[in-house]
Coordinates of C-alpha atoms in Angstrom, one line a residue:
M84 CA -82.1 4.5 -5.7
Y85 CA -82.5 1.6 -3.6
S86 CA -84.6 3.7 -1.1
F87 CA -87.2 4.9 -3.5
L88 CA -87.5 0.8 -4.8
A89 CA -87.9 -0.1 -1.8
R90 CA -90.9 2.8 -0.9
L91 CA -92.8 1.7 -4.2
G92 CA -92.4 -2.4 -3.6
G93 CA -93.9 -0.9 -0.2
L94 CA -97.4 1.0 -2.0
A95 CA -97.5 -2.0 -4.4
A96 CA -97.3 -4.9 -1.8
P97 CA -100.9 -4.9 -0.7
V98 CA -102.1 -4.7 -4.0
L99 CA -100.0 -7.3 -5.5
R100 CA -100.0 -9.9 -2.4
G101 CA -102.1 -11.6 0.0
M102 CA -101.5 -11.4 3.8
T103 CA -97.9 -10.5 5.0
L104 CA -96.1 -12.1 7.9
G105 CA -92.8 -10.2 9.2
V106 CA -91.0 -10.8 12.4
R107 CA -88.8 -8.7 14.7
G108 CA -86.1 -9.2 17.3
A109 CA -85.6 -8.0 21.0
C110 CA -82.1 -8.8 21.8
F111 CA -81.2 -7.4 24.9
D112 CA -77.9 -7.9 26.4
A113 CA -76.4 -9.0 29.9
D114 CA -76.2 -5.2 30.8
G115 CA -80.2 -5.2 29.6
R116 CA -79.7 -3.3 26.6
V117 CA -81.5 -3.5 23.5
F118 CA -80.3 -3.8 20.0
L119 CA -81.9 -1.5 17.6
V120 CA -81.2 -0.9 13.7
R121 CA -81.6 2.4 11.9
H122 CA -82.9 1.3 8.0
S123 CA -81.3 3.2 5.1
Y124 CA -84.5 3.7 3.4
T125 CA -87.0 4.8 6.0
P126 CA -86.5 6.7 9.4
G127 CA -86.5 6.1 13.0
W128 CA -85.1 3.4 15.0
Y129 CA -86.5 -0.3 15.0
L130 CA -86.1 -3.8 16.3
P131 CA -84.4 -5.8 13.7
G132 CA -86.3 -8.2 11.6
G133 CA -88.3 -8.5 8.1
G134 CA -90.2 -10.5 6.2
V135 CA -90.9 -14.5 6.3
E136 CA -89.5 -15.8 3.0
R137 CA -91.5 -18.9 1.5
G138 CA -91.1 -21.7 3.2
E139 CA -89.3 -20.9 6.0
S140 CA -90.8 -20.5 9.5
A141 CA -90.9 -17.6 11.4
A142 CA -88.3 -18.6 14.0
E143 CA -85.8 -19.1 11.0
A144 CA -86.7 -15.9 9.3
L145 CA -86.0 -14.0 12.5
A146 CA -82.5 -15.9 13.0
R147 CA -81.9 -15.2 9.6
E148 CA -83.0 -11.4 9.8
L149 CA -80.6 -10.8 13.2
R150 CA -77.8 -12.3 11.4
E151 CA -78.2 -9.8 8.4
E152 CA -78.7 -7.3 10.1
G153 CA -76.8 -7.3 13.6
G154 CA -74.4 -10.0 13.4
I155 CA -76.5 -11.8 16.0
I156 CA -76.4 -15.2 16.3
L157 CA -79.3 -16.8 18.5
G158 CA -78.3 -19.7 21.3
A159 CA -81.2 -20.9 23.2
S160 CA -84.6 -20.6 21.2
P161 CA -86.1 -17.0 21.3
S162 CA -89.4 -16.7 23.3
L163 CA -92.7 -16.2 21.6
F164 CA -93.9 -12.8 22.7
G165 CA -96.7 -11.5 20.4
I166 CA -98.2 -11.3 17.4
Y167 CA -99.9 -8.0 15.8
V168 CA -101.4 -7.3 13.1
N169 CA -100.2 -3.4 11.6
P170 CA -103.6 -1.0 11.1
K171 CA -101.9 0.7 8.6
R172 CA -101.5 -2.3 6.6
R173 CA -104.5 -4.3 7.7
R174 CA -103.1 -7.2 6.1
D175 CA -99.8 -7.0 7.8
H176 CA -98.7 -9.4 10.6
V177 CA -95.8 -9.3 13.1
V178 CA -94.4 -12.0 15.2
V179 CA -92.5 -10.5 18.0
F180 CA -89.5 -12.5 20.0
V181 CA -87.7 -12.1 22.8
S182 CA -83.8 -13.3 23.3
Y183 CA -81.5 -12.9 26.2
D184 CA -79.2 -15.7 24.7
F185 CA -77.2 -14.7 21.7
D186 CA -73.7 -14.0 20.4
R187 CA -72.4 -11.2 18.1
P188 CA -69.4 -12.2 16.5
A189 CA -68.9 -11.0 13.7
P190 CA -71.0 -7.8 13.4
P191 CA -71.6 -6.1 9.6
A192 CA -70.1 -2.9 8.8
Y193 CA -72.5 0.3 9.2
P194 CA -73.6 1.9 6.8
N195 CA -74.3 -0.9 4.3
R196 CA -77.0 -1.2 2.1
E197 CA -80.0 -2.0 4.3
I198 CA -78.3 -0.6 7.6
A199 CA -77.6 2.7 8.6
E200 CA -76.8 2.6 12.4
A201 CA -77.1 0.2 14.8
G202 CA -76.0 -0.3 18.3
F203 CA -77.3 -1.1 21.8
F204 CA -79.2 1.1 23.8
D205 CA -80.4 1.4 27.3
P206 CA -84.3 1.3 27.1
G207 CA -84.7 3.9 29.5
A208 CA -83.0 5.8 27.2
L209 CA -83.7 5.2 23.7
P210 CA -82.8 7.0 20.2
E211 CA -84.8 10.1 20.4
A212 CA -86.1 8.7 16.5
T213 CA -87.3 5.2 18.1
T214 CA -90.1 4.3 16.2
P215 CA -93.3 4.6 18.3
A216 CA -94.3 0.7 18.0
T217 CA -90.7 -0.3 19.0
R218 CA -91.3 2.2 22.4
R219 CA -95.0 0.2 22.6
R220 CA -93.5 -3.5 22.3
L221 CA -90.2 -2.7 25.0
G222 CA -93.3 -1.1 27.2
E223 CA -94.7 -4.2 27.1
I224 CA -92.0 -6.5 27.3
L225 CA -90.0 -4.5 30.1
D226 CA -92.8 -3.0 32.2
R227 CA -95.1 -5.2 31.5
V228 CA -97.3 -3.0 29.9
P229 CA -100.8 -4.3 28.8
A230 CA -100.3 -5.9 25.3
S231 CA -102.2 -4.2 22.3
A232 CA -103.6 -6.5 19.1
H233 CA -102.5 -4.1 17.0
W234 CA -98.8 -2.9 15.9

């Protein structure tokens, strides 16, 4: 039921709202592995993140989303990496941050209402279902592939 309502909300959002702003975090552990999540309501593996709420900064939204989805507590401020527009939903914008300084003292139990699975992965051996946009961002961050303005 939650999955159906989430999809329905995603379809209605462009009609009911103006521009949307989301955040994603590329969090790399000491071994160079990146933290990814697989949501319960949409296929694929993603960088963790979500929407910026009214009155919340992008950095505050990132800290909240990382805590909720991965039990990740940021140490030093993450670096702003890029701002993207989603060509499929032209009013959606995504801000990507990179962090190498975080703790994960109390990871949430999976699966839960929002996250089916989560884990750290070697960027050279990502899960097969990692989304194309996630792969592009990691290529930009790690391999210095020229950044695109589009998600």
